[in-house]
PDB file of C-alpha atoms in Angstrom:
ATOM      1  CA  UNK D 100       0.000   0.000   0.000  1.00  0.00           C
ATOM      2  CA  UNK D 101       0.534   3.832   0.300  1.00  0.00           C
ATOM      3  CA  UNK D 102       1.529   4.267  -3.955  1.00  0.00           C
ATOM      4  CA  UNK D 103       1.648   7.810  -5.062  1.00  0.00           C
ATOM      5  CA  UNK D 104       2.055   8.238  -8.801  1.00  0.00           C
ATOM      6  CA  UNK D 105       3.005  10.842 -10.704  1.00  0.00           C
ATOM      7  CA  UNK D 106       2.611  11.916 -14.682  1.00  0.00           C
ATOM      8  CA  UNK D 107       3.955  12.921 -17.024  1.00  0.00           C
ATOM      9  CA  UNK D 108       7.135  11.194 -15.786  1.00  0.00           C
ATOM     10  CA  UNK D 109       9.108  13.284 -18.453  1.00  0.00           C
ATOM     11  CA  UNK D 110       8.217  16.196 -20.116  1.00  0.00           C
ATOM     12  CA  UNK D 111       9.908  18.726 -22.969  1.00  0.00           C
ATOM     13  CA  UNK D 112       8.326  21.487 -23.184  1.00  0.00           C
ATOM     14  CA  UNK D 113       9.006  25.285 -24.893  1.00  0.00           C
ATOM     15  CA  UNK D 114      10.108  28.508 -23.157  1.00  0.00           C
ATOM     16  CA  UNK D 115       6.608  30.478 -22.278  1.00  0.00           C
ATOM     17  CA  UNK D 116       4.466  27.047 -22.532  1.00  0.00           C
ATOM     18  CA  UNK D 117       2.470  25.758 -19.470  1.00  0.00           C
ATOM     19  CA  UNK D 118       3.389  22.507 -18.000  1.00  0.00           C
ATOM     20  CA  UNK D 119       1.087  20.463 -15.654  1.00  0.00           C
ATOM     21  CA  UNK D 120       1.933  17.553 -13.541  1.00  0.00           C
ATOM     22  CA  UNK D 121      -0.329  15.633 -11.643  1.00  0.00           C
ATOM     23  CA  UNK D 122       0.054  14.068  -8.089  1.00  0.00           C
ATOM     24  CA  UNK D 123      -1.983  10.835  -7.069  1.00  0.00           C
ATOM     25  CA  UNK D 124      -2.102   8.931  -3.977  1.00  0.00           C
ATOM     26  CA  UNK D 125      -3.503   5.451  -5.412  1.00  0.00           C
ATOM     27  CA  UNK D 126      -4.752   3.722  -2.420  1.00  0.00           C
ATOM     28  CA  UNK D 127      -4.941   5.913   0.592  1.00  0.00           C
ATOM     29  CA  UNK D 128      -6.534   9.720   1.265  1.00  0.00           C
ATOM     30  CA  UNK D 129      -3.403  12.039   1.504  1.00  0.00           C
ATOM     31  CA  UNK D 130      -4.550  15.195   3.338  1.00  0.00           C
ATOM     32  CA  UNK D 131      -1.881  17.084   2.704  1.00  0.00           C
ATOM     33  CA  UNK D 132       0.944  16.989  -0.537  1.00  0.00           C
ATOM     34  CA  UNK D 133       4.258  18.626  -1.010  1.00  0.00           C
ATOM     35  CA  UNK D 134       6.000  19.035  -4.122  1.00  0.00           C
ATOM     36  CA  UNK D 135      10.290  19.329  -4.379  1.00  0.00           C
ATOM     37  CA  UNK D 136      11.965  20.048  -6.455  1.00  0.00           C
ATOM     38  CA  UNK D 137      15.771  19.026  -6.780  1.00  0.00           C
ATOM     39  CA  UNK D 138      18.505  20.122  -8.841  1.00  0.00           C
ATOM     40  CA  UNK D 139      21.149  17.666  -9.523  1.00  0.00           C
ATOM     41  CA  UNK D 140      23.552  16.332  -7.347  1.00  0.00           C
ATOM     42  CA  UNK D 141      21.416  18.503  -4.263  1.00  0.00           C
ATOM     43  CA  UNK D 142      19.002  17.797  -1.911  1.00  0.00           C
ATOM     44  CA  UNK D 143      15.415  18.112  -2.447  1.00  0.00           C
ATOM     45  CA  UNK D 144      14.185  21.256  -1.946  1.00  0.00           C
ATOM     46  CA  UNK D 145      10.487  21.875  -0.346  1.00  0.00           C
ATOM     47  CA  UNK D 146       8.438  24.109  -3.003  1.00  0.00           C
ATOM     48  CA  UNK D 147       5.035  23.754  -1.560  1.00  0.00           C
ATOM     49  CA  UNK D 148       2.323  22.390   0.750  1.00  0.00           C
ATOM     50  CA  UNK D 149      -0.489  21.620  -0.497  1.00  0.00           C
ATOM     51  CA  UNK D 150      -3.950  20.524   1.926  1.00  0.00           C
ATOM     52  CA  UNK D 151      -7.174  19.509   0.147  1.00  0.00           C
ATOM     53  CA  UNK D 152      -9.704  22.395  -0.346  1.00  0.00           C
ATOM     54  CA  UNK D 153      -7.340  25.228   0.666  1.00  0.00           C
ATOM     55  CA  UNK D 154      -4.314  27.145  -0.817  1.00  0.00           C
ATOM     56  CA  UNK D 155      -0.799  25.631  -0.793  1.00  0.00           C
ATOM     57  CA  UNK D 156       1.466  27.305   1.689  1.00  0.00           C
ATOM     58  CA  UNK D 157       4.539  27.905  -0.614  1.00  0.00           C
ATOM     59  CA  UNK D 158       8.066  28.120   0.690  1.00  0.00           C
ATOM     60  CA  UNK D 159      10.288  30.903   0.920  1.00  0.00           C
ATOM     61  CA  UNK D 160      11.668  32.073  -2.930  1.00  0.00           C
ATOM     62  CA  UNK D 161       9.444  30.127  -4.607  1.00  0.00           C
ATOM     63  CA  UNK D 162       6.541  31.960  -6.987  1.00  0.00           C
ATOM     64  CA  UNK D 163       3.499  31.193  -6.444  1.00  0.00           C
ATOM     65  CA  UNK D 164       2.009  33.065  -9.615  1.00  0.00           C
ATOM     66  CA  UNK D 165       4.300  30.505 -11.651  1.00  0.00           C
ATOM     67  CA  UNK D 166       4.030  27.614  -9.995  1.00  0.00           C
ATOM     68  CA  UNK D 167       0.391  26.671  -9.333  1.00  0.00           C
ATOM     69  CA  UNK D 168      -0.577  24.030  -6.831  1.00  0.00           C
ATOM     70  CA  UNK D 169      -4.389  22.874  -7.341  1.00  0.00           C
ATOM     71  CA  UNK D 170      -5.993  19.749  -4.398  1.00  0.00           C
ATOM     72  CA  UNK D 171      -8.608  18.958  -5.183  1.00  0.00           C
ATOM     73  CA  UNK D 172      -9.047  15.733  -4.054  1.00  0.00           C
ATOM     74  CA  UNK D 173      -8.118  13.309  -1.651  1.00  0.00           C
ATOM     75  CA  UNK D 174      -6.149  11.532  -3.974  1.00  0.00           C
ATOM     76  CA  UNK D 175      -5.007  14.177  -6.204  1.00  0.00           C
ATOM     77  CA  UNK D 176      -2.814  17.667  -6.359  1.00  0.00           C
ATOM     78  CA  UNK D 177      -1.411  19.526  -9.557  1.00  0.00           C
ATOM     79  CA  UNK D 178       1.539  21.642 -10.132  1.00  0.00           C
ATOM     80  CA  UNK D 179       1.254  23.815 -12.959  1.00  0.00           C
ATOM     81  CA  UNK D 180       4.653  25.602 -13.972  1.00  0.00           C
ATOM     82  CA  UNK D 181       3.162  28.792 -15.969  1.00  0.00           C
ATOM     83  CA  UNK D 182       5.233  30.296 -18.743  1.00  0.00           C
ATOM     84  CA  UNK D 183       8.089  27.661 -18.164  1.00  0.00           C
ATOM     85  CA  UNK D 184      12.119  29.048 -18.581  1.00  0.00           C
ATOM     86  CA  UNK D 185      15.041  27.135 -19.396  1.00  0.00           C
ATOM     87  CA  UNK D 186      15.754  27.917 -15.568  1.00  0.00           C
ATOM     88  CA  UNK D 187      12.107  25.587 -14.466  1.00  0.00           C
ATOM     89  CA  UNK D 188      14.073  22.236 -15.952  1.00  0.00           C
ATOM     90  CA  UNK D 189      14.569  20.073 -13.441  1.00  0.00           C
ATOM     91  CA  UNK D 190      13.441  16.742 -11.374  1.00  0.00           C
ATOM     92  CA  UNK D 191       9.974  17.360  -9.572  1.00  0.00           C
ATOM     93  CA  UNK D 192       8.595  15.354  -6.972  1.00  0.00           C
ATOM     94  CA  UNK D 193       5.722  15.013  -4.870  1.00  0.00           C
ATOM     95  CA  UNK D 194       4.641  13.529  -1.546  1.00  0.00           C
ATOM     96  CA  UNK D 195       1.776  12.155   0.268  1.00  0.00           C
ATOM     97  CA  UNK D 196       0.710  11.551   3.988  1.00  0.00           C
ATOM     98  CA  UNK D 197      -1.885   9.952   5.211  1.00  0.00           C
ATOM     99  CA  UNK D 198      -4.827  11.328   6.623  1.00  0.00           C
ATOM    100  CA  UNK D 199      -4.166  12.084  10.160  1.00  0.00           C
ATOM    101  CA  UNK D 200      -4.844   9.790  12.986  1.00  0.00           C
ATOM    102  CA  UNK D 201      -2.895   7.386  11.480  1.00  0.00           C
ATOM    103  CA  UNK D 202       0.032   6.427  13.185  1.00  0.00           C
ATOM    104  CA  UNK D 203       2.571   6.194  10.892  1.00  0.00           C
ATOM    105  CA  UNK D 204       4.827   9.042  10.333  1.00  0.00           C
ATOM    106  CA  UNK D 205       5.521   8.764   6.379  1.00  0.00           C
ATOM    107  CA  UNK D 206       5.722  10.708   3.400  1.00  0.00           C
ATOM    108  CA  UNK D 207       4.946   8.512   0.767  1.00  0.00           C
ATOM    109  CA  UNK D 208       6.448   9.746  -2.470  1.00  0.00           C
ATOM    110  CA  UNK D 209       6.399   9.569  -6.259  1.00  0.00           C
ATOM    111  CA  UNK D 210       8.611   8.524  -8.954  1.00  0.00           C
ATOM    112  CA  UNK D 211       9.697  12.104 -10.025  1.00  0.00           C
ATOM    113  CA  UNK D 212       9.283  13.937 -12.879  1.00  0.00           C
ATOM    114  CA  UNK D 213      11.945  15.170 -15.253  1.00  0.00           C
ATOM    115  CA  UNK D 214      10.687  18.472 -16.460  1.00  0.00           C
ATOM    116  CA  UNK D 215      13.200  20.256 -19.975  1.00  0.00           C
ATOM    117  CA  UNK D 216      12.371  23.743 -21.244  1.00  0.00           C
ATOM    118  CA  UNK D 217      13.918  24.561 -24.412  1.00  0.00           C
TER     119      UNK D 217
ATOM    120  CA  UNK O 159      21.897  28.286   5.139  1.00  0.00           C
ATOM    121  CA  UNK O 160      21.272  24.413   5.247  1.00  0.00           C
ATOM    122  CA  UNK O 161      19.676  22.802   8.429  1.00  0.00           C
ATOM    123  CA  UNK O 162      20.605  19.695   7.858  1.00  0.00           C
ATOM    124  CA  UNK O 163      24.135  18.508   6.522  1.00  0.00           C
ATOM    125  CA  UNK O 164      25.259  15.585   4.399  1.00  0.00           C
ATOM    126  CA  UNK O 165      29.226  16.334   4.531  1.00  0.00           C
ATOM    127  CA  UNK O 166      30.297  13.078   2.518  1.00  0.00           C
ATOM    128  CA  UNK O 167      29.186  13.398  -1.049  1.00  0.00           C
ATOM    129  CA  UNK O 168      30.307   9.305  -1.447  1.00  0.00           C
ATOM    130  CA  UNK O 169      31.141   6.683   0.305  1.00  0.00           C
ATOM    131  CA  UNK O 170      32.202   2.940  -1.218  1.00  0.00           C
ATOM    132  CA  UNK O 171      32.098  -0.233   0.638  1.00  0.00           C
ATOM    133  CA  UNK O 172      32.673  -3.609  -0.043  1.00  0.00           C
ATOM    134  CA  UNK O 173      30.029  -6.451   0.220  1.00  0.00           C
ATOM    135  CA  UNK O 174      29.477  -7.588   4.003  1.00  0.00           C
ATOM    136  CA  UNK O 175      30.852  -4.945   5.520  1.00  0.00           C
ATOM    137  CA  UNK O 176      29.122  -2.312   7.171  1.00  0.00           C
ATOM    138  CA  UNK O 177      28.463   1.294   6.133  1.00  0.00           C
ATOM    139  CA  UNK O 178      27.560   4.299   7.908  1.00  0.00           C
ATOM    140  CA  UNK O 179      26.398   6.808   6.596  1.00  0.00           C
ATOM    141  CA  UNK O 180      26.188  10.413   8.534  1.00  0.00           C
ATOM    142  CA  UNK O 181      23.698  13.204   9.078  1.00  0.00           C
ATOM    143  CA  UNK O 182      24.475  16.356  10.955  1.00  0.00           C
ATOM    144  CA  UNK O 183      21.709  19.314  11.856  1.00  0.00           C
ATOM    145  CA  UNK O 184      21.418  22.243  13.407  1.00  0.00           C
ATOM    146  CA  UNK O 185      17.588  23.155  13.999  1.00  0.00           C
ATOM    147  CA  UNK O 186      17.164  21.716  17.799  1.00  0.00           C
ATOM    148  CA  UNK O 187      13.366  22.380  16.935  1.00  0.00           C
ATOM    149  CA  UNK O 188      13.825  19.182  14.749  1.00  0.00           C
ATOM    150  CA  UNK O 189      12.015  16.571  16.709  1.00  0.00           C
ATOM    151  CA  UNK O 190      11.302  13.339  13.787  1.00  0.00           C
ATOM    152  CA  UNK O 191      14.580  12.167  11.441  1.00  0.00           C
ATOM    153  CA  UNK O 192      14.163   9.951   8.408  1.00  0.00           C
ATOM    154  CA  UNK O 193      16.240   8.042   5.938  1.00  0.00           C
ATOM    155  CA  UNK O 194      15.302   7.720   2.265  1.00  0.00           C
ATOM    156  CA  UNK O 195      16.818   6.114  -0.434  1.00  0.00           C
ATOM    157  CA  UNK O 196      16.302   7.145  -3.725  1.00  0.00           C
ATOM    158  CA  UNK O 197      17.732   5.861  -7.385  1.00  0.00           C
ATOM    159  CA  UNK O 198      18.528   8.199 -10.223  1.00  0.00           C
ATOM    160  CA  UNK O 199      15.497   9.714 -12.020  1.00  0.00           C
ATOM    161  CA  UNK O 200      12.973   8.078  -8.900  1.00  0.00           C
ATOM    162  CA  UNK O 201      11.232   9.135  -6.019  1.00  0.00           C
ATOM    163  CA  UNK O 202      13.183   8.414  -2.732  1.00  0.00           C
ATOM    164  CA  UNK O 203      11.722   5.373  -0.772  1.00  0.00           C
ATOM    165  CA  UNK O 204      11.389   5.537   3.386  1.00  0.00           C
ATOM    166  CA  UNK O 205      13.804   3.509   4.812  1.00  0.00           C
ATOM    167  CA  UNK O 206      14.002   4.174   8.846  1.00  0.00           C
ATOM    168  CA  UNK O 207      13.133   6.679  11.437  1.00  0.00           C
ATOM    169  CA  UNK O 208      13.891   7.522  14.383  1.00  0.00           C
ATOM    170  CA  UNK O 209      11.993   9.869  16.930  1.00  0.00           C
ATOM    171  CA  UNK O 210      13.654  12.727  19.194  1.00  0.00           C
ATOM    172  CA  UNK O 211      12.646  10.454  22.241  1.00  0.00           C
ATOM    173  CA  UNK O 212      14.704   7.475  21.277  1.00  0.00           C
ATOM    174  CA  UNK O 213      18.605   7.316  20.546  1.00  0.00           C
ATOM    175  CA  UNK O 214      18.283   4.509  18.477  1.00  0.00           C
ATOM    176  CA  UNK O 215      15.749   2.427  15.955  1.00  0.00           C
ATOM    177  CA  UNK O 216      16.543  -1.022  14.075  1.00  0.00           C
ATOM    178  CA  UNK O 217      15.143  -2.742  11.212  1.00  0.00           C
ATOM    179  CA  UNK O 218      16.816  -5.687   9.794  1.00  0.00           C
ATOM    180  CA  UNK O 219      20.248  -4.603   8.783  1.00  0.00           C
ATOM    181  CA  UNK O 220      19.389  -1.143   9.152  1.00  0.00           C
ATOM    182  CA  UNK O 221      19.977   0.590  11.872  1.00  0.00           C
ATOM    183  CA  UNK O 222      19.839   4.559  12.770  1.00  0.00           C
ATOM    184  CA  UNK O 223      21.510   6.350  15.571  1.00  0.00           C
ATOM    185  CA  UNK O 224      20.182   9.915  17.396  1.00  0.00           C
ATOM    186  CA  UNK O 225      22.922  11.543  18.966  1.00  0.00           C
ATOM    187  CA  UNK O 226      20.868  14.465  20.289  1.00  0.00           C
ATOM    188  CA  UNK O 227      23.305  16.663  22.164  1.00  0.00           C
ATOM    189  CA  UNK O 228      25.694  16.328  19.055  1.00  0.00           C
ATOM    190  CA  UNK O 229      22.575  16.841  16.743  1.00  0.00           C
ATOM    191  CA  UNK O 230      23.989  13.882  14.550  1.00  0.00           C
ATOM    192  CA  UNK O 231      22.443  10.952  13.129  1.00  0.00           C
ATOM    193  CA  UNK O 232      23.830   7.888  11.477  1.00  0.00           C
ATOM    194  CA  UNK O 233      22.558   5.203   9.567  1.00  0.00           C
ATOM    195  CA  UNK O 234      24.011   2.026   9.517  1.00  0.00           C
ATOM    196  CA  UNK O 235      23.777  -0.887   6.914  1.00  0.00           C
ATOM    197  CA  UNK O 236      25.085  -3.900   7.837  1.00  0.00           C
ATOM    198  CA  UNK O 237      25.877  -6.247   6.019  1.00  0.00           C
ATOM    199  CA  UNK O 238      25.839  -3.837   3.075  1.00  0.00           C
ATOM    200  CA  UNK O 239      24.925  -5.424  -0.499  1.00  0.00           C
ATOM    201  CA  UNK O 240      25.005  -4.651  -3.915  1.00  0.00           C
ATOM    202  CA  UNK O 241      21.841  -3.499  -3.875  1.00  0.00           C
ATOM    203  CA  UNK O 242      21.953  -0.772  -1.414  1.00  0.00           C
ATOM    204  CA  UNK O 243      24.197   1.335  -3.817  1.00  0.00           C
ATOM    205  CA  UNK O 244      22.115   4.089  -4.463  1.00  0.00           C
ATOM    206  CA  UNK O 245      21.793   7.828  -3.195  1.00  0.00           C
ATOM    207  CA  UNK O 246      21.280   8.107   0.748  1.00  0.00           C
ATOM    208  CA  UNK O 247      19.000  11.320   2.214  1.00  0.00           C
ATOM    209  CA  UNK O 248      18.881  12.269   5.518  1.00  0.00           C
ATOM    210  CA  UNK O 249      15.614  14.041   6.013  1.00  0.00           C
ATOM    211  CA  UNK O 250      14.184  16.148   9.028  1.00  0.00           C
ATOM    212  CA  UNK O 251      10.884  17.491  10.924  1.00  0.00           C
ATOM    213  CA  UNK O 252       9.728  19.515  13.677  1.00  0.00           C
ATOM    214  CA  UNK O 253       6.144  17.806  13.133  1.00  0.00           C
ATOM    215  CA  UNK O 254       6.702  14.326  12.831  1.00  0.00           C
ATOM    216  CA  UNK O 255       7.641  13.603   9.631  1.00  0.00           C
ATOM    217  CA  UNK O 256       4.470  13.594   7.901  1.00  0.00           C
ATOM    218  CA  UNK O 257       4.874  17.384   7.808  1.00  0.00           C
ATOM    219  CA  UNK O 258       7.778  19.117   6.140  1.00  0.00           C
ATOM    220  CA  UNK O 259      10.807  17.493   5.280  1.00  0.00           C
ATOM    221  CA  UNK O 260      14.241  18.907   5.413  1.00  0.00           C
ATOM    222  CA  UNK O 261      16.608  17.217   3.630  1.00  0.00           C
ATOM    223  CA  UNK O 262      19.962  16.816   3.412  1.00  0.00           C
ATOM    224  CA  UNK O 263      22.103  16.716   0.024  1.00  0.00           C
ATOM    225  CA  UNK O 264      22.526  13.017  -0.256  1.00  0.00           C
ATOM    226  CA  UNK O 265      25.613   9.724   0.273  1.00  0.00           C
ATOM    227  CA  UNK O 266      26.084   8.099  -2.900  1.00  0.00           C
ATOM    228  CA  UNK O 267      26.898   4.363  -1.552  1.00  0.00           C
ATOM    229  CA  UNK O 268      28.481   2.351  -3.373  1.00  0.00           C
ATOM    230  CA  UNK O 269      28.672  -1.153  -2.396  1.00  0.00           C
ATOM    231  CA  UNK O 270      31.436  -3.415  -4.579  1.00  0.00           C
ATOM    232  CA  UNK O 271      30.792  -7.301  -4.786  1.00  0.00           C
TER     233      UNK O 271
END
């Protein structure tokens, strides 16, 4: 249990296109989602959180006008890069927990993906 | 200015033996630590936690250490295998670790037959 896919896993897009990339938690209700981002060879770095039926909470630096985080579901979140740069390419990534009560401490996370802007 | 520290880029064992891998931090607020493990172009996968409260957590041949007044963490892999080669995080929370994660910039392991 606790799968979270994402799609498109790879994606080339144009400079000033749109890109969206869906989050899904396949078989459990995530209440709240975070997307990272990571550039390579660092760490992950925390973009946004994301609870169903409210606004993300974005981090510090990061534009929300640009990069918009939809959850509308349970089971599903969106990150839209708007008017994608060169500068947006990079490996995205989003996470899952479980609705709270549960126990476990986990963020569940998904495969990644590798976002090019020519 | 980054909480939490991954100061070995690499590290290469050979098969059977152990590795440790380290984790420093500096945000006492931190109160949940987790290790993921994550392959090139995939999401990292949870391998162990470890709560503030405790100083230590095992599961099979992992096994992390909390060194609290030190704020350092290791992660130890023993025996180590080919297939634990892959990209180590250290991660962080002040909520539990269902909350935000801070990570760390990653150990390459590499484990040699």
């Amino acid at each position: 249990g606790a799968v979270v896919s994402q799609h498109p896993s790879w994606v080339i897009c144009k400079s000033g296109t749109s890109v969206k990339i869906e989050c899904r938690s396949l078989d459990f209700q995530a209440t709240t989602m975070f997307w990272y981002r990571q550039f390579p060879k660092q760490s992950l770095m925390l973009m946004a959180t994301s609870n169903e039926g409210s606004k993300a909470t974005y981090e510090q630096g990061v534009e929300k006008d640009k990069f918009l985080i939809n959850h509308a579901s349970l089971t599903l979140s969106t990150l839209t890069v708007t008017s994608a740069h060169p500068e947006d390419s990079s490996f995205y990534i989003c996470s899952a927990s479980r609705t709270s009560g549960r126990r476990d401490h986990e963020q569940y996370f998904g495969p990644g993906t590798r976002l090019t802007v020519t | 200015d980054q909480q939490v520290k991954q100061n070995s880029p690499s590290l290469s064992v050979q098969e059977g033996r152990i590795s440790i891998l380290n984790c420093d931090y500096t945000n006492s607020m931190f109160d949940y630590f987790l290790w993921y493990k994550k392959y090139p172009a995939e999401g990292p996968t949870f391998l162990i936690s470890i709560s503030s409260i405790k100083d230590k957590n095992e599961d099979g041949r992992f096994t992390v250490f909390l060194n609290k007044s030190a704020k350092h963490l290791s992660l130890h892999i023993v025996p180590s295998q080919p297939g634990d080669s892959a990209v180590y995080f250290c991660a962080a929370s002040t909520q539990g670790g269902s909350e935000k994660l801070v990570f760390g910039k990653g150990t390459k392991l590499t484990v040699n037959p």
